[in-house]
CSV table of C-alpha atoms in Angstrom, one decimal:
chain,number,residue,atom,x,y,z
A,265,UNK,CA,0.0,0.0,0.0
A,266,UNK,CA,1.5,3.4,-1.0
A,267,UNK,CA,1.9,6.3,1.3
A,268,UNK,CA,-0.9,8.3,-0.3
A,269,UNK,CA,-3.4,5.4,-0.1
A,270,UNK,CA,-2.4,4.6,3.5
A,271,UNK,CA,-2.8,8.3,4.5
A,272,UNK,CA,-6.3,8.4,3.0
A,273,UNK,CA,-7.4,5.2,4.6
A,274,UNK,CA,-6.1,6.3,8.0
A,275,UNK,CA,-8.2,9.5,7.7
A,276,UNK,CA,-11.2,7.3,7.0
A,277,UNK,CA,-10.5,5.2,10.0
A,278,UNK,CA,-10.0,8.2,12.2
A,279,UNK,CA,-13.5,9.5,11.4
A,280,UNK,CA,-15.7,6.4,11.3
A,281,UNK,CA,-13.6,3.4,12.2
A,282,UNK,CA,-14.3,1.9,8.7
A,283,UNK,CA,-12.9,-1.6,8.8
A,284,UNK,CA,-13.1,-4.5,6.4
A,285,UNK,CA,-14.9,-7.8,6.9
A,286,UNK,CA,-12.5,-10.7,7.6
A,287,UNK,CA,-13.2,-12.3,4.2
A,288,UNK,CA,-12.4,-9.3,1.9
A,289,UNK,CA,-9.2,-8.4,0.1
A,290,UNK,CA,-6.3,-6.4,1.6
A,291,UNK,CA,-7.4,-3.3,-0.2
A,292,UNK,CA,-9.9,-2.0,2.3
A,293,UNK,CA,-10.8,0.8,4.6
A,294,UNK,CA,-8.7,-0.3,7.6
A,295,UNK,CA,-6.3,-3.0,8.7
A,296,UNK,CA,-6.9,-2.7,12.4
A,297,UNK,CA,-9.2,-5.1,14.3
A,298,UNK,CA,-12.4,-3.6,15.8
A,299,UNK,CA,-12.3,-2.9,19.5
A,300,UNK,CA,-14.8,-4.5,21.9
A,301,UNK,CA,-17.1,-1.5,22.2
A,302,UNK,CA,-17.4,-1.2,18.4
A,303,UNK,CA,-18.2,-4.9,18.1
A,304,UNK,CA,-20.9,-4.5,20.8
A,305,UNK,CA,-22.6,-1.4,19.5
A,306,UNK,CA,-21.8,-1.4,15.8
A,307,UNK,CA,-22.4,1.5,13.4
A,308,UNK,CA,-25.3,2.6,11.4
A,309,UNK,CA,-24.4,2.9,7.7
A,310,UNK,CA,-26.8,4.6,5.4
A,311,UNK,CA,-26.6,3.8,1.7
A,312,UNK,CA,-28.6,6.0,-0.6
A,313,UNK,CA,-30.2,3.8,-3.3
A,314,UNK,CA,-32.3,4.2,-6.4
A,315,UNK,CA,-32.7,2.4,-9.8
A,316,UNK,CA,-29.3,3.5,-11.1
A,317,UNK,CA,-26.3,1.2,-11.4
A,318,UNK,CA,-24.2,3.8,-9.4
A,319,UNK,CA,-26.1,3.3,-6.2
A,320,UNK,CA,-25.9,-0.5,-6.6
A,321,UNK,CA,-22.1,-0.3,-7.0
A,322,UNK,CA,-21.9,1.9,-3.9
A,323,UNK,CA,-23.9,-0.7,-2.0
A,324,UNK,CA,-21.6,-3.5,-3.2
A,325,UNK,CA,-18.6,-1.5,-2.1
A,326,UNK,CA,-20.1,-1.0,1.3
A,327,UNK,CA,-20.8,-4.7,1.7
A,328,UNK,CA,-17.3,-5.8,0.6
A,329,UNK,CA,-15.2,-3.0,2.2
A,330,UNK,CA,-16.9,-1.4,5.1
A,331,UNK,CA,-19.7,-3.4,6.8
A,332,UNK,CA,-18.9,-5.4,9.9
A,333,UNK,CA,-21.1,-8.1,11.4
A,334,UNK,CA,-22.0,-5.8,14.3
A,335,UNK,CA,-23.0,-2.9,11.9
A,336,UNK,CA,-26.4,-2.3,10.4
A,337,UNK,CA,-27.2,-1.0,7.0
A,338,UNK,CA,-30.1,1.3,6.2
A,339,UNK,CA,-31.1,1.5,2.5
A,340,UNK,CA,-32.5,4.9,1.9
A,341,UNK,CA,-34.6,5.7,-1.2
A,342,UNK,CA,-35.8,9.3,-1.9
A,343,UNK,CA,-39.1,10.3,-3.5
A,344,UNK,CA,-40.0,13.8,-4.5
A,345,UNK,CA,-42.9,15.1,-2.5
A,346,UNK,CA,-46.1,16.0,-4.5
A,347,UNK,CA,-45.7,19.5,-5.9
A,348,UNK,CA,-47.7,22.2,-4.2
A,349,UNK,CA,-50.3,24.1,-6.3
A,350,UNK,CA,-47.6,26.6,-7.2
A,351,UNK,CA,-46.0,23.7,-9.0
A,352,UNK,CA,-42.4,22.7,-8.3
A,353,UNK,CA,-41.2,20.3,-10.9
A,354,UNK,CA,-39.2,17.2,-10.2
A,355,UNK,CA,-35.8,16.7,-11.8
A,356,UNK,CA,-35.0,13.6,-13.9
A,357,UNK,CA,-33.5,11.7,-10.9
A,358,UNK,CA,-36.5,12.4,-8.7
A,359,UNK,CA,-39.7,10.5,-8.6
A,360,UNK,CA,-43.0,12.1,-7.6
A,361,UNK,CA,-44.4,10.4,-4.5
A,362,UNK,CA,-47.7,8.7,-4.7
A,363,UNK,CA,-49.0,5.3,-3.7
A,364,UNK,CA,-48.0,3.5,-6.8
A,365,UNK,CA,-44.6,5.1,-6.9
A,366,UNK,CA,-44.0,4.3,-3.3
A,367,UNK,CA,-44.9,0.7,-3.8
A,368,UNK,CA,-42.6,0.4,-6.7
A,369,UNK,CA,-39.8,2.1,-4.7
A,370,UNK,CA,-40.1,-0.5,-1.9
A,371,UNK,CA,-39.9,-3.3,-4.5
A,372,UNK,CA,-36.7,-1.8,-5.9
A,373,UNK,CA,-35.2,-1.4,-2.4
A,374,UNK,CA,-36.3,-5.0,-1.5
A,375,UNK,CA,-34.3,-6.3,-4.4
A,376,UNK,CA,-31.2,-4.5,-3.0
A,377,UNK,CA,-31.9,-5.8,0.5
A,378,UNK,CA,-32.0,-9.3,-0.9
A,379,UNK,CA,-28.5,-8.7,-2.2
A,380,UNK,CA,-27.3,-7.6,1.2
A,381,UNK,CA,-28.8,-10.7,2.9
A,382,UNK,CA,-27.3,-12.9,0.3
A,383,UNK,CA,-23.8,-11.5,0.4
A,384,UNK,CA,-23.7,-10.5,4.1
A,385,UNK,CA,-26.4,-12.3,6.0
A,386,UNK,CA,-24.8,-11.5,9.3
A,387,UNK,CA,-25.3,-7.7,8.8
A,388,UNK,CA,-28.7,-6.4,9.7
A,389,UNK,CA,-30.3,-4.6,6.8
A,390,UNK,CA,-33.2,-2.2,6.9
A,391,UNK,CA,-34.9,-0.1,4.3
A,392,UNK,CA,-36.8,3.2,4.2
A,393,UNK,CA,-38.5,5.2,1.5
A,394,UNK,CA,-38.7,8.9,2.3
A,395,UNK,CA,-40.2,11.9,0.6
A,396,UNK,CA,-39.2,15.5,0.6
A,397,UNK,CA,-38.9,18.7,-1.3
A,398,UNK,CA,-35.2,18.5,-2.0
A,399,UNK,CA,-33.1,15.3,-2.2
A,400,UNK,CA,-29.9,16.5,-0.6
A,401,UNK,CA,-31.4,18.2,2.5
A,402,UNK,CA,-33.8,15.2,3.0
A,403,UNK,CA,-30.9,12.7,2.9
A,404,UNK,CA,-28.9,14.8,5.4
A,405,UNK,CA,-31.9,15.1,7.7
A,406,UNK,CA,-32.4,11.3,7.6
A,407,UNK,CA,-28.8,10.7,8.3
A,408,UNK,CA,-29.0,12.9,11.4
A,409,UNK,CA,-32.2,11.4,12.7
A,410,UNK,CA,-31.0,7.8,12.3
A,411,UNK,CA,-27.7,8.6,13.9
A,412,UNK,CA,-25.6,7.5,10.9
A,413,UNK,CA,-21.9,6.8,11.3
A,414,UNK,CA,-21.3,6.7,7.6
A,415,UNK,CA,-23.3,7.9,4.6
A,416,UNK,CA,-22.6,6.3,1.2
A,417,UNK,CA,-23.7,7.6,-2.1
A,418,UNK,CA,-23.2,6.4,-5.7
A,419,UNK,CA,-21.6,8.9,-8.0
A,420,UNK,CA,-21.7,9.1,-11.8
A,421,UNK,CA,-18.6,9.6,-13.9
A,422,UNK,CA,-18.1,13.3,-14.7
A,423,UNK,CA,-15.8,14.8,-17.2
A,424,UNK,CA,-13.1,17.2,-15.9
A,425,UNK,CA,-14.8,20.2,-17.6
A,426,UNK,CA,-18.1,19.5,-15.9
A,427,UNK,CA,-16.4,19.1,-12.5
A,428,UNK,CA,-14.6,22.4,-12.9
A,429,UNK,CA,-18.0,24.0,-13.8
A,430,UNK,CA,-19.6,22.6,-10.7
A,431,UNK,CA,-16.8,23.8,-8.5
A,432,UNK,CA,-17.2,27.3,-10.0
A,433,UNK,CA,-21.0,27.2,-9.6
A,434,UNK,CA,-20.8,26.0,-6.0
A,435,UNK,CA,-18.5,29.0,-5.1
A,436,UNK,CA,-20.9,31.4,-6.9
A,437,UNK,CA,-24.0,30.1,-5.1
A,438,UNK,CA,-25.1,27.8,-2.4
A,439,UNK,CA,-25.4,24.1,-3.3
A,440,UNK,CA,-28.9,23.2,-4.4
A,441,UNK,CA,-30.9,20.0,-4.8
A,442,UNK,CA,-29.3,19.4,-8.1
A,443,UNK,CA,-25.9,19.0,-6.4
A,444,UNK,CA,-27.1,16.0,-4.3
A,445,UNK,CA,-23.8,14.2,-3.8
A,446,UNK,CA,-21.8,17.4,-3.1
A,447,UNK,CA,-24.5,18.7,-0.8
A,448,UNK,CA,-24.5,15.6,1.3
A,449,UNK,CA,-20.7,15.4,1.5
A,450,UNK,CA,-20.5,19.0,2.8
A,451,UNK,CA,-23.5,18.9,5.1
A,452,UNK,CA,-23.9,15.4,6.4
A,453,UNK,CA,-23.6,15.0,10.3
A,454,UNK,CA,-21.2,12.1,9.7
A,455,UNK,CA,-18.6,11.2,7.1
A,456,UNK,CA,-20.1,11.0,3.6
A,457,UNK,CA,-18.4,9.0,0.9
A,458,UNK,CA,-19.2,9.2,-2.8
A,459,UNK,CA,-18.4,5.9,-4.6
A,460,UNK,CA,-17.8,5.4,-8.3
A,461,UNK,CA,-16.9,2.1,-9.8
A,462,UNK,CA,-14.1,2.4,-12.4
A,463,UNK,CA,-14.1,0.6,-15.7
A,464,UNK,CA,-13.2,-3.1,-16.1
A,465,UNK,CA,-9.8,-2.2,-17.7
A,466,UNK,CA,-8.7,-0.1,-14.7
A,467,UNK,CA,-10.7,-1.7,-11.9
A,468,UNK,CA,-11.3,-0.6,-8.4
A,469,UNK,CA,-13.3,2.3,-7.1
A,470,UNK,CA,-13.0,6.1,-7.0
A,471,UNK,CA,-13.9,7.6,-3.6
A,472,UNK,CA,-14.7,11.2,-2.8
A,473,UNK,CA,-15.1,12.7,0.7
A,474,UNK,CA,-15.1,16.2,2.0
A,475,UNK,CA,-11.3,16.2,2.3
A,476,UNK,CA,-10.3,13.9,-0.6
A,477,UNK,CA,-11.5,14.0,-4.2
A,478,UNK,CA,-11.4,11.1,-6.7
A,479,UNK,CA,-9.2,8.8,-4.7
A,480,UNK,CA,-8.6,5.6,-6.5
A,481,UNK,CA,-8.9,2.5,-4.4
A,482,UNK,CA,-8.0,-0.8,-5.9
A,483,UNK,CA,-10.4,-3.7,-5.1
C-alpha cells in the first residue's frame, strides 16, 4: 500500500472506524481489528439507493469493504414530494411520490436488500423510503435522525470540464438540490463517501469525501 493510499485510509479510519470484513481483500478501509465497544454497538451505515447502477455499485462496495457483522445498513430511497399548487417540478433523478410510486420504490429497495442478505447475512439490513422537497437536505436530515456513522452515495462519472464548472458554480451560489452528492458530502452530520466504480480495464473504485477528491482504491 502506497503512502498516499495509507494516509487516505487512515483518515477514513480516524473519522468512522471503517474496517473490512474478515473475508475481503487487503485493499480495504482499515487494517486494524475492531475494538470491543465497536463490536458490541456497531455502526449505522446509510446507503442512498435508487434504480441507477451507481447506487448498486456503492452498496456492493459498502458490503465488501466497510460493513462489519455488528453494523447495520439502512437502504434509503428518496421520492420527490407531491408538488404544491404553485407547481415545483421534479428533476430527472427524482420521482413524484404517490401510492403507486411508493410501492414500486419499496420493490426496488427490497431487491437490493436481498443482495445484502445474500452477500452479508450477518449484517442487519433495513430499508426506508422517504419523501421531501429536496433530495440533498432530505438525505442529510435522515442521516441525522437515524444517527448515521457513515453515509454512502453512488456517483456518476463526470468529465473534468463538468467538475470544474460545478466547483465554480458552488462557489458562486449555495449548493442546491441538483448537487445532491456534493451537498451531502459537505452537510452530512457524519462522514459521507461518494463511490464510483471504475471501468473493467482499470478496476477498483473512486472515492470522494469532504477532504479527498477522486481517490482511486484498488479492489
